[in-house]
mmCIF file of C-alpha atoms in Angstrom:
data_model
loop_
_atom_site.group_PDB
_atom_site.id
_atom_site.type_symbol
_atom_site.label_atom_id
_atom_site.label_comp_id
_atom_site.label_asym_id
_atom_site.label_seq_id
_atom_site.Cartn_x
_atom_site.Cartn_y
_atom_site.Cartn_z
ATOM 1 C CA MET A 1051 -27.020 -1.959 -22.008
ATOM 2 C CA GLU A 1052 -24.228 -0.056 -20.590
ATOM 3 C CA ASP A 1053 -20.943 -1.818 -18.611
ATOM 4 C CA LYS A 1054 -20.655 -0.681 -15.752
ATOM 5 C CA LYS A 1055 -17.051 -0.673 -13.698
ATOM 6 C CA SER A 1056 -17.268 -3.032 -10.812
ATOM 7 C CA LEU A 1057 -14.952 -4.353 -8.321
ATOM 8 C CA THR A 1058 -16.782 -8.365 -8.385
ATOM 9 C CA LEU A 1059 -19.576 -7.742 -11.098
ATOM 10 C CA LYS A 1060 -15.933 -8.516 -13.293
ATOM 11 C CA GLY A 1061 -15.408 -12.045 -12.759
ATOM 12 C CA LEU A 1062 -11.808 -12.773 -10.906
ATOM 13 C CA THR A 1063 -9.567 -10.766 -12.645
ATOM 14 C CA LEU A 1064 -5.734 -10.237 -11.597
ATOM 15 C CA PRO A 1065 -6.674 -7.375 -9.353
ATOM 16 C CA ASN A 1066 -9.242 -9.143 -7.551
ATOM 17 C CA PHE A 1067 -7.530 -12.353 -7.783
ATOM 18 C CA ALA A 1068 -4.598 -10.343 -5.703
ATOM 19 C CA PHE A 1069 -6.821 -9.297 -3.734
ATOM 20 C CA LEU A 1070 -8.163 -12.486 -2.693
ATOM 21 C CA LEU A 1071 -4.723 -13.683 -1.460
ATOM 22 C CA VAL A 1072 -3.945 -10.560 0.574
ATOM 23 C CA SER A 1073 -6.752 -11.471 2.165
ATOM 24 C CA ILE A 1074 -5.984 -14.822 2.938
ATOM 25 C CA GLY A 1075 -2.738 -13.966 3.894
ATOM 26 C CA MET A 1076 -4.085 -11.372 6.253
ATOM 27 C CA VAL A 1077 -6.629 -14.202 7.663
ATOM 28 C CA PHE A 1078 -3.507 -16.408 8.288
ATOM 29 C CA VAL A 1079 -1.333 -13.920 9.734
ATOM 30 C CA SER A 1080 -3.902 -12.655 11.968
ATOM 31 C CA ILE A 1081 -4.774 -16.019 13.264
ATOM 32 C CA TYR A 1082 -1.001 -16.713 14.398
ATOM 33 C CA LEU A 1083 -0.900 -13.337 15.935
ATOM 34 C CA THR A 1084 -4.123 -14.532 17.638
ATOM 35 C CA GLN A 1085 -2.970 -17.762 18.791
ATOM 36 C CA HIS A 1086 0.695 -15.528 20.107
ATOM 37 C CA TYR A 1087 -1.624 -12.942 21.986
ATOM 38 C CA PHE A 1088 -2.955 -15.972 24.158
ATOM 39 C CA GLU A 1089 -0.152 -17.914 24.672
ATOM 40 C CA THR A 1090 1.681 -14.619 25.791
ATOM 41 C CA PHE A 1091 -0.981 -13.697 28.074
ATOM 42 C CA TYR A 1092 -2.346 -17.094 29.166
ATOM 43 C CA PRO A 1093 0.627 -19.617 28.946
ATOM 44 C CA GLU A 1094 -0.992 -23.374 29.178
ATOM 45 C CA GLY A 1095 2.563 -24.825 30.245
ATOM 46 C CA ILE A 1096 6.105 -24.100 31.351
ATOM 47 C CA ALA A 1097 8.016 -24.389 28.520
ATOM 48 C CA LYS A 1098 9.561 -21.332 26.810
ATOM 49 C CA ASN A 1099 7.065 -19.643 24.514
ATOM 50 C CA LEU A 1100 8.959 -20.242 20.624
ATOM 51 C CA SER A 1101 7.405 -17.576 18.415
ATOM 52 C CA LEU A 1102 8.171 -17.423 14.577
ATOM 53 C CA CYS A 1103 8.350 -13.672 14.730
ATOM 54 C CA ASN A 1104 10.879 -13.257 18.214
ATOM 55 C CA LEU A 1105 14.181 -12.240 15.765
ATOM 56 C CA SER A 1106 15.951 -10.487 19.198
ATOM 57 C CA ASP A 1107 15.115 -8.858 22.376
ATOM 58 C CA PHE A 1108 14.553 -5.461 20.493
ATOM 59 C CA TRP A 1109 12.631 -6.752 17.422
ATOM 60 C CA GLY A 1110 9.413 -9.643 18.446
ATOM 61 C CA CYS A 1111 6.021 -9.917 18.360
ATOM 62 C CA ASP A 1112 6.205 -10.187 22.524
ATOM 63 C CA LYS A 1113 6.824 -6.227 22.662
ATOM 64 C CA ALA A 1114 3.847 -5.806 20.037
ATOM 65 C CA THR A 1115 1.911 -7.784 21.743
ATOM 66 C CA ARG A 1116 2.597 -6.487 25.742
ATOM 67 C CA SER A 1117 2.997 -2.337 23.735
ATOM 68 C CA PRO A 1118 -0.577 -0.678 24.533
ATOM 69 C CA LEU A 1119 -1.644 -1.065 21.054
ATOM 70 C CA GLY A 1120 -1.950 -4.785 20.932
ATOM 71 C CA ASN A 1121 -5.238 -4.817 22.187
ATOM 72 C CA ILE A 1122 -8.111 -2.697 22.835
ATOM 73 C CA PHE A 1123 -10.209 -2.785 26.069
ATOM 74 C CA GLY A 1124 -8.681 -6.656 26.147
ATOM 75 C CA VAL A 1125 -9.416 -7.698 22.612
ATOM 76 C CA PRO A 1126 -6.535 -8.533 20.341
ATOM 77 C CA THR A 1127 -5.876 -6.278 17.828
ATOM 78 C CA SER A 1128 -5.209 -9.138 15.091
ATOM 79 C CA LEU A 1129 -8.685 -10.047 15.729
ATOM 80 C CA PHE A 1130 -9.613 -6.806 13.861
ATOM 81 C CA GLY A 1131 -7.252 -7.955 10.994
ATOM 82 C CA LEU A 1132 -8.951 -11.600 11.095
ATOM 83 C CA LEU A 1133 -12.116 -9.698 10.144
ATOM 84 C CA ILE A 1134 -11.196 -7.541 7.797
ATOM 85 C CA GLY A 1135 -9.836 -10.413 6.248
ATOM 86 C CA VAL A 1136 -12.529 -12.471 6.433
ATOM 87 C CA ILE A 1137 -15.043 -9.476 4.659
ATOM 88 C CA GLY A 1138 -12.131 -9.752 2.060
ATOM 89 C CA MET A 1139 -12.428 -12.849 0.975
ATOM 90 C CA VAL A 1140 -16.370 -12.364 0.966
ATOM 91 C CA VAL A 1141 -16.545 -9.312 -1.050
ATOM 92 C CA THR A 1142 -14.296 -10.379 -3.429
ATOM 93 C CA PHE A 1143 -16.863 -13.206 -4.508
ATOM 94 C CA ALA A 1144 -20.072 -11.361 -3.849
ATOM 95 C CA LYS A 1145 -21.143 -10.613 -7.315
ATOM 96 C CA ASN A 1146 -23.536 -8.329 -6.882
ATOM 97 C CA GLU A 1147 -23.974 -4.512 -7.082
ATOM 98 C CA ALA A 1148 -26.352 -3.859 -4.353
ATOM 99 C CA PHE A 1149 -24.150 -6.039 -2.373
ATOM 100 C CA GLU A 1150 -20.869 -4.385 -3.093
ATOM 101 C CA LYS A 1151 -22.197 -0.983 -2.923
#
């Protein structure tokens, strides 16, 4: 039987583990940025929005959130990152050659 090279059929190797960690990180960052998007456009209280990524008036999440690339037809771009991160986690554990293709 021929040994086929594959992304997931070899088990959880170091590259697959690194890919899994990047996917998990992408999910967490995307969740944070999606929450920041909704807090920016739909504030719930009068308290100032304190964000971890607002370093100054020039560098920060607020400028990126309010930019034209911050959403696509009202959908935050961070949701696309969340979707890609979840797909990456699923693919890491998919040990099926047909699914992998």
